[in-house]
């Protein structure tokens, strides 16, 4: 073969590689760009977080009047696109699949808006708004007052602890899939809202499904070589360095003890194993935790259970045959058991 033909083949190879790379980049940009756009739909109800601002949300039934038949509340958090309407639909699908258990369940989906959302929809000045990603880690709101997104969740739990409104409530579940599962896991570390529920003997459970990353309590990571070359690998929201004010009042050891004491379920889809998934966090901070969501979840749970005393209140359930799909995760046998205590997860595994 002549040198010119070798050169031509080499050029074609470079162009093919570039096309594949650009295709992946385009998909990745599709995943990242939309969160900068205003949301299409703002939730239709409002919840006052004290006198510090108003939070939009979806609620499946009027929750400012007595609901004597409600025994369970499921709080589902939306993802990075702030599309609470889509997550409300997912929650309703799971509720319908739960049958009788779903009939006595109240669904709540809060919406953490950004400044762009408030401006685009001409919302009142008292509407709480955060930066595009700050709400995911418990940062303070940009306005009208510096309310942490975690404080807003505390206020929702305090509302559920009101026995005048919920005389038969026994269980509250806080759940999220993918990016919002990261929010649930971080909130579970320092959640204060559970105290009001505990006083009323209402159990609280956190369901963390297929997140891209976890907050670690120590500097140890499953991929130490990647961590060594990544200066921010132990910063919040991946570690305990530079925590937001909501979490700054306690030491990492105190936060870890509180986290260990919480009732928590990790749901991991056995087919969520694509290291190139466009919505997977590929930062070095996340890569230090493993190559895929499934691997990262098992590694985190194993590392936590290896601590002195283990993690007696934490469980990890594999959801067989399911990839990165929130609807299928929460309507699976394990999803329905995690959300509604329906039996069947052990058999499905």
mmCIF file of C-alpha atoms in Angstrom:
data_model
loop_
_atom_site.group_PDB
_atom_site.id
_atom_site.type_symbol
_atom_site.label_atom_id
_atom_site.label_comp_id
_atom_site.label_asym_id
_atom_site.label_seq_id
_atom_site.Cartn_x
_atom_site.Cartn_y
_atom_site.Cartn_z
ATOM 1 C CA UNK A 1 0.000 0.000 0.000
ATOM 2 C CA UNK A 2 1.349 3.429 -0.938
ATOM 3 C CA UNK A 3 2.143 6.067 1.629
ATOM 4 C CA UNK A 4 -0.675 8.268 0.276
ATOM 5 C CA UNK A 5 -3.220 5.500 0.894
ATOM 6 C CA UNK A 6 -1.896 5.003 4.437
ATOM 7 C CA UNK A 7 -2.234 8.724 4.996
ATOM 8 C CA UNK A 8 -5.792 8.685 3.644
ATOM 9 C CA UNK A 9 -6.760 5.784 5.924
ATOM 10 C CA UNK A 10 -5.200 7.565 8.861
ATOM 11 C CA UNK A 11 -7.156 10.715 8.071
ATOM 12 C CA UNK A 12 -10.386 8.738 7.811
ATOM 13 C CA UNK A 13 -9.667 7.136 11.175
ATOM 14 C CA UNK A 14 -9.113 10.512 12.775
ATOM 15 C CA UNK A 15 -12.328 11.850 11.254
ATOM 16 C CA UNK A 16 -14.288 8.814 12.453
ATOM 17 C CA UNK A 17 -12.909 9.197 15.978
ATOM 18 C CA UNK A 18 -13.764 12.899 15.907
ATOM 19 C CA UNK A 19 -17.304 12.180 14.739
ATOM 20 C CA UNK A 20 -17.867 9.699 17.567
ATOM 21 C CA UNK A 21 -16.398 12.133 20.088
ATOM 22 C CA UNK A 22 -18.569 14.971 18.807
ATOM 23 C CA UNK A 23 -21.622 12.749 18.942
ATOM 24 C CA UNK A 24 -20.948 11.913 22.572
ATOM 25 C CA UNK A 25 -20.295 15.574 23.299
ATOM 26 C CA UNK A 26 -23.595 16.545 21.695
ATOM 27 C CA UNK A 27 -25.486 14.030 23.815
ATOM 28 C CA UNK A 28 -23.669 15.211 26.930
ATOM 29 C CA UNK A 29 -24.519 18.813 26.098
ATOM 30 C CA UNK A 30 -28.170 17.850 25.679
ATOM 31 C CA UNK A 31 -28.030 16.512 29.221
ATOM 32 C CA UNK A 32 -26.330 19.565 30.697
ATOM 33 C CA UNK A 33 -27.689 22.518 28.743
ATOM 34 C CA UNK A 34 -31.415 22.265 29.543
ATOM 35 C CA UNK A 35 -30.998 23.038 33.238
ATOM 36 C CA UNK A 36 -30.039 26.584 32.241
ATOM 37 C CA UNK A 37 -33.386 27.069 30.529
ATOM 38 C CA UNK A 38 -36.509 28.131 32.444
ATOM 39 C CA UNK A 39 -38.770 25.266 33.429
ATOM 40 C CA UNK A 40 -41.810 24.734 31.236
ATOM 41 C CA UNK A 41 -44.219 24.186 34.127
ATOM 42 C CA UNK A 42 -44.290 25.596 37.646
ATOM 43 C CA UNK A 43 -46.023 23.462 40.273
ATOM 44 C CA UNK A 44 -49.621 24.459 40.937
ATOM 45 C CA UNK A 45 -49.524 24.718 44.740
ATOM 46 C CA UNK A 46 -47.573 26.827 47.234
ATOM 47 C CA UNK A 47 -46.045 26.139 50.635
ATOM 48 C CA UNK A 48 -44.808 28.864 52.971
ATOM 49 C CA UNK A 49 -41.436 28.087 54.575
ATOM 50 C CA UNK A 50 -42.201 30.079 57.689
ATOM 51 C CA UNK A 51 -42.084 33.754 56.757
ATOM 52 C CA UNK A 52 -38.922 33.337 54.692
ATOM 53 C CA UNK A 53 -40.328 32.491 51.285
ATOM 54 C CA UNK A 54 -42.776 30.388 49.312
ATOM 55 C CA UNK A 55 -41.989 27.033 47.697
ATOM 56 C CA UNK A 56 -43.969 25.683 44.715
ATOM 57 C CA UNK A 57 -44.938 22.017 44.974
ATOM 58 C CA UNK A 58 -47.317 19.300 43.897
ATOM 59 C CA UNK A 59 -49.476 17.553 46.493
ATOM 60 C CA UNK A 60 -51.821 14.722 45.590
ATOM 61 C CA UNK A 61 -54.478 15.785 48.104
ATOM 62 C CA UNK A 62 -55.264 18.992 50.026
ATOM 63 C CA UNK A 63 -52.832 18.812 52.925
ATOM 64 C CA UNK A 64 -53.900 21.915 54.809
ATOM 65 C CA UNK A 65 -57.028 20.125 56.017
ATOM 66 C CA UNK A 66 -57.339 16.987 58.103
ATOM 67 C CA UNK A 67 -56.632 13.757 56.222
ATOM 68 C CA UNK A 68 -57.705 11.024 58.664
ATOM 69 C CA UNK A 69 -57.086 8.131 56.248
ATOM 70 C CA UNK A 70 -53.518 9.017 55.213
ATOM 71 C CA UNK A 71 -51.043 6.615 56.777
ATOM 72 C CA UNK A 72 -48.018 7.287 54.561
ATOM 73 C CA UNK A 73 -46.440 10.297 52.854
ATOM 74 C CA UNK A 74 -43.981 9.884 49.997
ATOM 75 C CA UNK A 75 -41.855 12.939 49.223
ATOM 76 C CA UNK A 76 -40.278 12.622 45.770
ATOM 77 C CA UNK A 77 -37.613 15.130 44.760
ATOM 78 C CA UNK A 78 -37.144 16.293 41.174
ATOM 79 C CA UNK A 79 -33.924 16.152 39.182
ATOM 80 C CA UNK A 80 -31.478 18.765 37.995
ATOM 81 C CA UNK A 81 -33.896 20.032 35.327
ATOM 82 C CA UNK A 82 -36.300 21.109 38.104
ATOM 83 C CA UNK A 83 -39.133 19.393 36.174
ATOM 84 C CA UNK A 84 -41.265 18.565 39.187
ATOM 85 C CA UNK A 85 -44.242 17.778 36.923
ATOM 86 C CA UNK A 86 -42.418 14.771 35.416
ATOM 87 C CA UNK A 87 -41.473 13.438 38.847
ATOM 88 C CA UNK A 88 -45.029 13.897 40.093
ATOM 89 C CA UNK A 89 -46.162 11.655 37.229
ATOM 90 C CA UNK A 90 -43.545 9.049 38.191
ATOM 91 C CA UNK A 91 -44.741 9.165 41.796
ATOM 92 C CA UNK A 92 -48.342 8.673 40.681
ATOM 93 C CA UNK A 93 -47.353 5.642 38.584
ATOM 94 C CA UNK A 94 -45.711 4.052 41.607
ATOM 95 C CA UNK A 95 -48.722 4.931 43.767
ATOM 96 C CA UNK A 96 -51.089 3.268 41.284
ATOM 97 C CA UNK A 97 -48.892 0.158 41.145
ATOM 98 C CA UNK A 98 -49.008 -0.056 44.952
ATOM 99 C CA UNK A 99 -52.764 -0.684 44.962
ATOM 100 C CA UNK A 100 -54.396 -0.367 48.388
ATOM 101 C CA UNK A 101 -51.177 0.891 49.982
ATOM 102 C CA UNK A 102 -51.099 3.725 47.487
ATOM 103 C CA UNK A 103 -54.694 4.712 48.243
ATOM 104 C CA UNK A 104 -53.751 5.864 51.761
ATOM 105 C CA UNK A 105 -50.571 7.621 50.622
ATOM 106 C CA UNK A 106 -50.038 11.363 50.211
ATOM 107 C CA UNK A 107 -47.596 12.331 47.428
ATOM 108 C CA UNK A 108 -45.523 15.507 47.697
ATOM 109 C CA UNK A 109 -43.109 16.813 45.040
ATOM 110 C CA UNK A 110 -41.463 20.151 45.953
ATOM 111 C CA UNK A 111 -39.943 22.340 43.239
ATOM 112 C CA UNK A 112 -36.643 24.162 43.781
ATOM 113 C CA UNK A 113 -36.673 26.924 41.191
ATOM 114 C CA UNK A 114 -33.813 28.987 39.772
ATOM 115 C CA UNK A 115 -33.722 32.729 39.229
ATOM 116 C CA UNK A 116 -34.379 32.198 35.507
ATOM 117 C CA UNK A 117 -37.606 30.343 36.304
ATOM 118 C CA UNK A 118 -38.926 33.125 38.519
ATOM 119 C CA UNK A 119 -38.151 35.775 35.925
ATOM 120 C CA UNK A 120 -39.545 33.838 32.941
ATOM 121 C CA UNK A 121 -42.841 32.995 34.645
ATOM 122 C CA UNK A 122 -43.143 36.406 36.371
ATOM 123 C CA UNK A 123 -43.531 34.752 39.758
ATOM 124 C CA UNK A 124 -44.119 36.771 42.947
ATOM 125 C CA UNK A 125 -41.107 38.206 44.741
ATOM 126 C CA UNK A 126 -41.604 35.877 47.716
ATOM 127 C CA UNK A 127 -40.927 32.772 45.564
ATOM 128 C CA UNK A 128 -37.826 30.929 46.743
ATOM 129 C CA UNK A 129 -35.130 30.561 44.111
ATOM 130 C CA UNK A 130 -31.632 29.042 44.084
ATOM 131 C CA UNK A 131 -28.682 28.850 41.734
ATOM 132 C CA UNK A 132 -28.944 26.189 39.033
ATOM 133 C CA UNK A 133 -27.153 23.559 41.127
ATOM 134 C CA UNK A 134 -26.860 25.041 44.631
ATOM 135 C CA UNK A 135 -30.192 23.625 45.812
ATOM 136 C CA UNK A 136 -28.853 20.107 45.206
ATOM 137 C CA UNK A 137 -26.329 20.419 48.013
ATOM 138 C CA UNK A 138 -28.313 22.403 50.568
ATOM 139 C CA UNK A 139 -27.082 25.871 49.607
ATOM 140 C CA UNK A 140 -28.975 28.973 50.684
ATOM 141 C CA UNK A 141 -31.549 30.481 48.342
ATOM 142 C CA UNK A 142 -30.713 33.601 46.360
ATOM 143 C CA UNK A 143 -33.965 35.148 47.533
ATOM 144 C CA UNK A 144 -36.150 36.307 49.027
ATOM 145 C CA UNK A 145 -34.158 35.098 52.040
ATOM 146 C CA UNK A 146 -31.156 32.760 52.329
ATOM 147 C CA UNK A 147 -33.147 29.609 53.046
ATOM 148 C CA UNK A 148 -31.293 26.327 52.543
ATOM 149 C CA UNK A 149 -33.066 23.874 50.274
ATOM 150 C CA UNK A 150 -32.625 21.412 53.143
ATOM 151 C CA UNK A 151 -34.456 23.822 55.464
ATOM 152 C CA UNK A 152 -37.342 23.811 53.002
ATOM 153 C CA UNK A 153 -37.454 20.005 53.250
ATOM 154 C CA UNK A 154 -37.369 20.311 57.050
ATOM 155 C CA UNK A 155 -40.439 22.555 56.856
ATOM 156 C CA UNK A 156 -42.300 19.975 54.752
ATOM 157 C CA UNK A 157 -41.535 17.277 57.330
ATOM 158 C CA UNK A 158 -42.671 19.595 60.128
ATOM 159 C CA UNK A 159 -45.991 20.029 58.296
ATOM 160 C CA UNK A 160 -46.377 16.247 58.140
ATOM 161 C CA UNK A 161 -45.713 16.015 61.891
ATOM 162 C CA UNK A 162 -48.880 18.026 62.574
ATOM 163 C CA UNK A 163 -51.239 15.481 64.154
ATOM 164 C CA UNK A 164 -54.203 17.797 63.683
ATOM 165 C CA UNK A 165 -53.764 17.321 59.930
ATOM 166 C CA UNK A 166 -52.406 13.759 59.840
ATOM 167 C CA UNK A 167 -53.786 11.832 62.830
ATOM 168 C CA UNK A 168 -53.073 8.383 61.305
ATOM 169 C CA UNK A 169 -49.701 9.042 59.650
ATOM 170 C CA UNK A 170 -47.099 6.361 60.505
ATOM 171 C CA UNK A 171 -44.468 6.558 57.744
ATOM 172 C CA UNK A 172 -42.706 9.210 55.665
ATOM 173 C CA UNK A 173 -40.506 8.224 52.731
ATOM 174 C CA UNK A 174 -38.125 10.663 51.008
ATOM 175 C CA UNK A 175 -37.067 9.321 47.617
ATOM 176 C CA UNK A 176 -35.127 10.300 44.534
ATOM 177 C CA UNK A 177 -33.672 8.793 41.382
ATOM 178 C CA UNK A 178 -30.473 9.742 39.530
ATOM 179 C CA UNK A 179 -29.348 13.316 40.169
ATOM 180 C CA UNK A 180 -32.009 13.861 42.785
ATOM 181 C CA UNK A 181 -30.977 10.665 44.569
ATOM 182 C CA UNK A 182 -27.781 12.563 45.270
ATOM 183 C CA UNK A 183 -29.887 15.251 46.960
ATOM 184 C CA UNK A 184 -31.705 12.648 49.083
ATOM 185 C CA UNK A 185 -28.408 11.078 50.151
ATOM 186 C CA UNK A 186 -26.912 14.453 51.085
ATOM 187 C CA UNK A 187 -30.059 15.542 52.912
ATOM 188 C CA UNK A 188 -30.054 12.290 54.891
ATOM 189 C CA UNK A 189 -26.651 13.252 56.282
ATOM 190 C CA UNK A 190 -27.851 16.291 58.186
ATOM 191 C CA UNK A 191 -31.663 16.225 58.011
ATOM 192 C CA UNK A 192 -33.233 18.018 60.966
ATOM 193 C CA UNK A 193 -36.837 17.585 59.936
ATOM 194 C CA UNK A 194 -37.000 14.009 61.148
ATOM 195 C CA UNK A 195 -36.898 15.146 64.780
ATOM 196 C CA UNK A 196 -40.447 16.564 64.655
ATOM 197 C CA UNK A 197 -41.693 13.330 63.091
ATOM 198 C CA UNK A 198 -39.901 11.181 65.668
ATOM 199 C CA UNK A 199 -41.655 13.093 68.452
ATOM 200 C CA UNK A 200 -44.949 11.983 66.896
ATOM 201 C CA UNK A 201 -43.686 8.389 66.480
ATOM 202 C CA UNK A 202 -43.672 8.699 62.688
ATOM 203 C CA UNK A 203 -40.934 6.675 60.971
ATOM 204 C CA UNK A 204 -38.755 8.251 58.270
ATOM 205 C CA UNK A 205 -37.007 6.392 55.437
ATOM 206 C CA UNK A 206 -34.685 7.641 52.695
ATOM 207 C CA UNK A 207 -34.622 5.902 49.291
ATOM 208 C CA UNK A 208 -31.566 6.610 47.133
ATOM 209 C CA UNK A 209 -31.882 5.202 43.599
ATOM 210 C CA UNK A 210 -29.064 5.175 41.014
ATOM 211 C CA UNK A 211 -27.184 8.368 41.947
ATOM 212 C CA UNK A 212 -24.000 9.371 40.124
ATOM 213 C CA UNK A 213 -22.102 10.015 43.354
ATOM 214 C CA UNK A 214 -22.214 9.978 47.142
ATOM 215 C CA UNK A 215 -20.922 12.168 49.965
ATOM 216 C CA UNK A 216 -18.108 10.365 51.793
ATOM 217 C CA UNK A 217 -17.198 10.967 55.431
ATOM 218 C CA UNK A 218 -13.500 10.148 55.089
ATOM 219 C CA UNK A 219 -10.817 10.806 52.480
ATOM 220 C CA UNK A 220 -10.748 7.150 51.406
ATOM 221 C CA UNK A 221 -12.072 6.362 47.921
ATOM 222 C CA UNK A 222 -12.554 3.208 45.807
ATOM 223 C CA UNK A 223 -10.230 4.682 43.115
ATOM 224 C CA UNK A 224 -7.360 6.203 45.129
ATOM 225 C CA UNK A 225 -5.187 6.954 42.085
ATOM 226 C CA UNK A 226 -7.926 9.130 40.572
ATOM 227 C CA UNK A 227 -8.530 10.817 43.923
ATOM 228 C CA UNK A 228 -4.830 11.597 44.281
ATOM 229 C CA UNK A 229 -4.887 13.524 41.004
ATOM 230 C CA UNK A 230 -8.183 15.315 41.775
ATOM 231 C CA UNK A 231 -7.817 18.312 44.127
ATOM 232 C CA UNK A 232 -11.549 18.673 44.814
ATOM 233 C CA UNK A 233 -12.424 15.015 45.296
ATOM 234 C CA UNK A 234 -13.163 15.453 49.030
ATOM 235 C CA UNK A 235 -15.055 18.748 48.778
ATOM 236 C CA UNK A 236 -18.807 18.945 49.302
ATOM 237 C CA UNK A 237 -20.917 17.410 47.705
ATOM 238 C CA UNK A 238 -18.448 14.501 47.340
ATOM 239 C CA UNK A 239 -16.836 14.785 50.769
ATOM 240 C CA UNK A 240 -16.951 16.782 53.975
ATOM 241 C CA UNK A 241 -14.702 19.731 53.040
ATOM 242 C CA UNK A 242 -16.391 23.145 52.600
ATOM 243 C CA UNK A 243 -19.844 22.035 53.685
ATOM 244 C CA UNK A 244 -22.714 24.562 53.366
ATOM 245 C CA UNK A 245 -23.847 26.432 56.507
ATOM 246 C CA UNK A 246 -26.738 23.983 57.029
ATOM 247 C CA UNK A 247 -24.179 21.231 57.725
ATOM 248 C CA UNK A 248 -21.300 23.300 59.078
ATOM 249 C CA UNK A 249 -22.384 23.203 62.712
ATOM 250 C CA UNK A 250 -21.500 19.517 63.172
ATOM 251 C CA UNK A 251 -18.241 17.643 62.695
ATOM 252 C CA UNK A 252 -17.911 14.973 59.991
ATOM 253 C CA UNK A 253 -17.892 12.323 62.728
ATOM 254 C CA UNK A 254 -21.138 13.673 64.177
ATOM 255 C CA UNK A 255 -22.738 13.791 60.748
ATOM 256 C CA UNK A 256 -21.641 10.231 60.062
ATOM 257 C CA UNK A 257 -23.186 8.991 63.306
ATOM 258 C CA UNK A 258 -26.466 10.701 62.425
ATOM 259 C CA UNK A 259 -26.390 9.242 58.909
ATOM 260 C CA UNK A 260 -25.706 5.725 60.167
ATOM 261 C CA UNK A 261 -28.708 5.938 62.490
ATOM 262 C CA UNK A 262 -31.125 6.772 59.661
ATOM 263 C CA UNK A 263 -33.266 4.187 57.863
ATOM 264 C CA UNK A 264 -31.910 4.201 54.318
ATOM 265 C CA UNK A 265 -32.309 2.030 51.223
ATOM 266 C CA UNK A 266 -29.969 2.122 48.231
ATOM 267 C CA UNK A 267 -31.734 0.951 45.046
ATOM 268 C CA UNK A 268 -29.335 0.065 42.237
ATOM 269 C CA UNK A 269 -30.338 -1.028 38.755
ATOM 270 C CA UNK A 270 -28.174 -3.950 37.677
ATOM 271 C CA UNK A 271 -28.050 -2.590 34.105
ATOM 272 C CA UNK A 272 -27.037 0.946 35.097
ATOM 273 C CA UNK A 273 -23.505 0.065 34.061
ATOM 274 C CA UNK A 274 -22.708 2.386 31.159
ATOM 275 C CA UNK A 275 -19.518 4.344 31.948
ATOM 276 C CA UNK A 276 -20.349 6.683 29.042
ATOM 277 C CA UNK A 277 -23.966 7.399 29.952
ATOM 278 C CA UNK A 278 -24.577 11.055 29.006
ATOM 279 C CA UNK A 279 -26.132 11.900 32.382
ATOM 280 C CA UNK A 280 -23.398 10.178 34.410
ATOM 281 C CA UNK A 281 -21.139 12.520 36.375
ATOM 282 C CA UNK A 282 -17.701 12.047 34.803
ATOM 283 C CA UNK A 283 -15.845 14.615 36.895
ATOM 284 C CA UNK A 284 -12.729 13.324 38.620
ATOM 285 C CA UNK A 285 -14.556 13.731 41.952
ATOM 286 C CA UNK A 286 -17.177 11.221 40.822
ATOM 287 C CA UNK A 287 -14.767 8.970 38.908
ATOM 288 C CA UNK A 288 -12.806 8.502 42.142
ATOM 289 C CA UNK A 289 -15.876 6.637 43.403
ATOM 290 C CA UNK A 290 -15.906 4.146 40.515
ATOM 291 C CA UNK A 291 -16.665 3.893 36.779
ATOM 292 C CA UNK A 292 -20.487 3.438 36.811
ATOM 293 C CA UNK A 293 -23.464 4.146 39.046
ATOM 294 C CA UNK A 294 -23.891 0.480 39.892
ATOM 295 C CA UNK A 295 -20.248 0.076 40.883
ATOM 296 C CA UNK A 296 -20.204 3.367 42.803
ATOM 297 C CA UNK A 297 -23.285 2.392 44.803
ATOM 298 C CA UNK A 298 -21.949 -1.001 45.811
ATOM 299 C CA UNK A 299 -18.555 0.462 46.650
ATOM 300 C CA UNK A 300 -20.066 3.167 48.853
ATOM 301 C CA UNK A 301 -22.375 0.779 50.698
ATOM 302 C CA UNK A 302 -19.514 -1.693 51.219
ATOM 303 C CA UNK A 303 -17.201 1.000 52.550
ATOM 304 C CA UNK A 304 -19.853 2.275 54.946
ATOM 305 C CA UNK A 305 -20.745 -1.209 56.197
ATOM 306 C CA UNK A 306 -17.046 -1.916 56.858
ATOM 307 C CA UNK A 307 -16.890 0.841 59.477
ATOM 308 C CA UNK A 308 -16.933 -0.179 63.171
ATOM 309 C CA UNK A 309 -20.474 -1.209 63.996
ATOM 310 C CA UNK A 310 -21.493 -1.439 60.344
ATOM 311 C CA UNK A 311 -24.683 0.164 59.019
ATOM 312 C CA UNK A 312 -27.530 -1.813 60.622
ATOM 313 C CA UNK A 313 -30.255 0.543 59.356
ATOM 314 C CA UNK A 314 -29.041 0.657 55.742
ATOM 315 C CA UNK A 315 -29.992 -1.802 53.014
ATOM 316 C CA UNK A 316 -28.883 -2.216 49.412
ATOM 317 C CA UNK A 317 -31.276 -3.808 46.945
ATOM 318 C CA UNK A 318 -30.368 -4.638 43.358
ATOM 319 C CA UNK A 319 -33.165 -4.080 40.847
ATOM 320 C CA UNK A 320 -32.543 -6.805 38.310
ATOM 321 C CA UNK A 321 -32.689 -6.008 34.603
ATOM 322 C CA UNK A 322 -33.267 -2.266 35.043
ATOM 323 C CA UNK A 323 -30.927 0.455 33.854
ATOM 324 C CA UNK A 324 -31.120 4.217 34.377
ATOM 325 C CA UNK A 325 -34.899 4.525 34.402
ATOM 326 C CA UNK A 326 -36.763 6.120 37.300
ATOM 327 C CA UNK A 327 -40.211 4.803 36.365
ATOM 328 C CA UNK A 328 -38.996 1.212 36.185
ATOM 329 C CA UNK A 329 -36.931 1.532 39.357
ATOM 330 C CA UNK A 330 -39.818 2.792 41.495
ATOM 331 C CA UNK A 331 -42.460 0.479 40.021
ATOM 332 C CA UNK A 332 -40.239 -2.610 40.384
ATOM 333 C CA UNK A 333 -40.847 -5.047 43.242
ATOM 334 C CA UNK A 334 -37.964 -3.524 45.197
ATOM 335 C CA UNK A 335 -39.088 0.016 44.406
ATOM 336 C CA UNK A 336 -42.610 -0.686 45.648
ATOM 337 C CA UNK A 337 -41.265 -2.280 48.808
ATOM 338 C CA UNK A 338 -38.939 0.666 49.427
ATOM 339 C CA UNK A 339 -41.717 3.222 48.938
ATOM 340 C CA UNK A 340 -44.803 1.373 50.196
ATOM 341 C CA UNK A 341 -43.523 -1.659 52.178
ATOM 342 C CA UNK A 342 -45.102 -4.084 49.715
ATOM 343 C CA UNK A 343 -43.423 -7.522 49.911
ATOM 344 C CA UNK A 344 -41.682 -9.039 46.911
ATOM 345 C CA UNK A 345 -38.214 -7.545 46.676
ATOM 346 C CA UNK A 346 -36.384 -10.584 48.050
ATOM 347 C CA UNK A 347 -38.127 -12.839 45.548
ATOM 348 C CA UNK A 348 -37.285 -10.495 42.652
ATOM 349 C CA UNK A 349 -33.613 -10.524 43.586
#
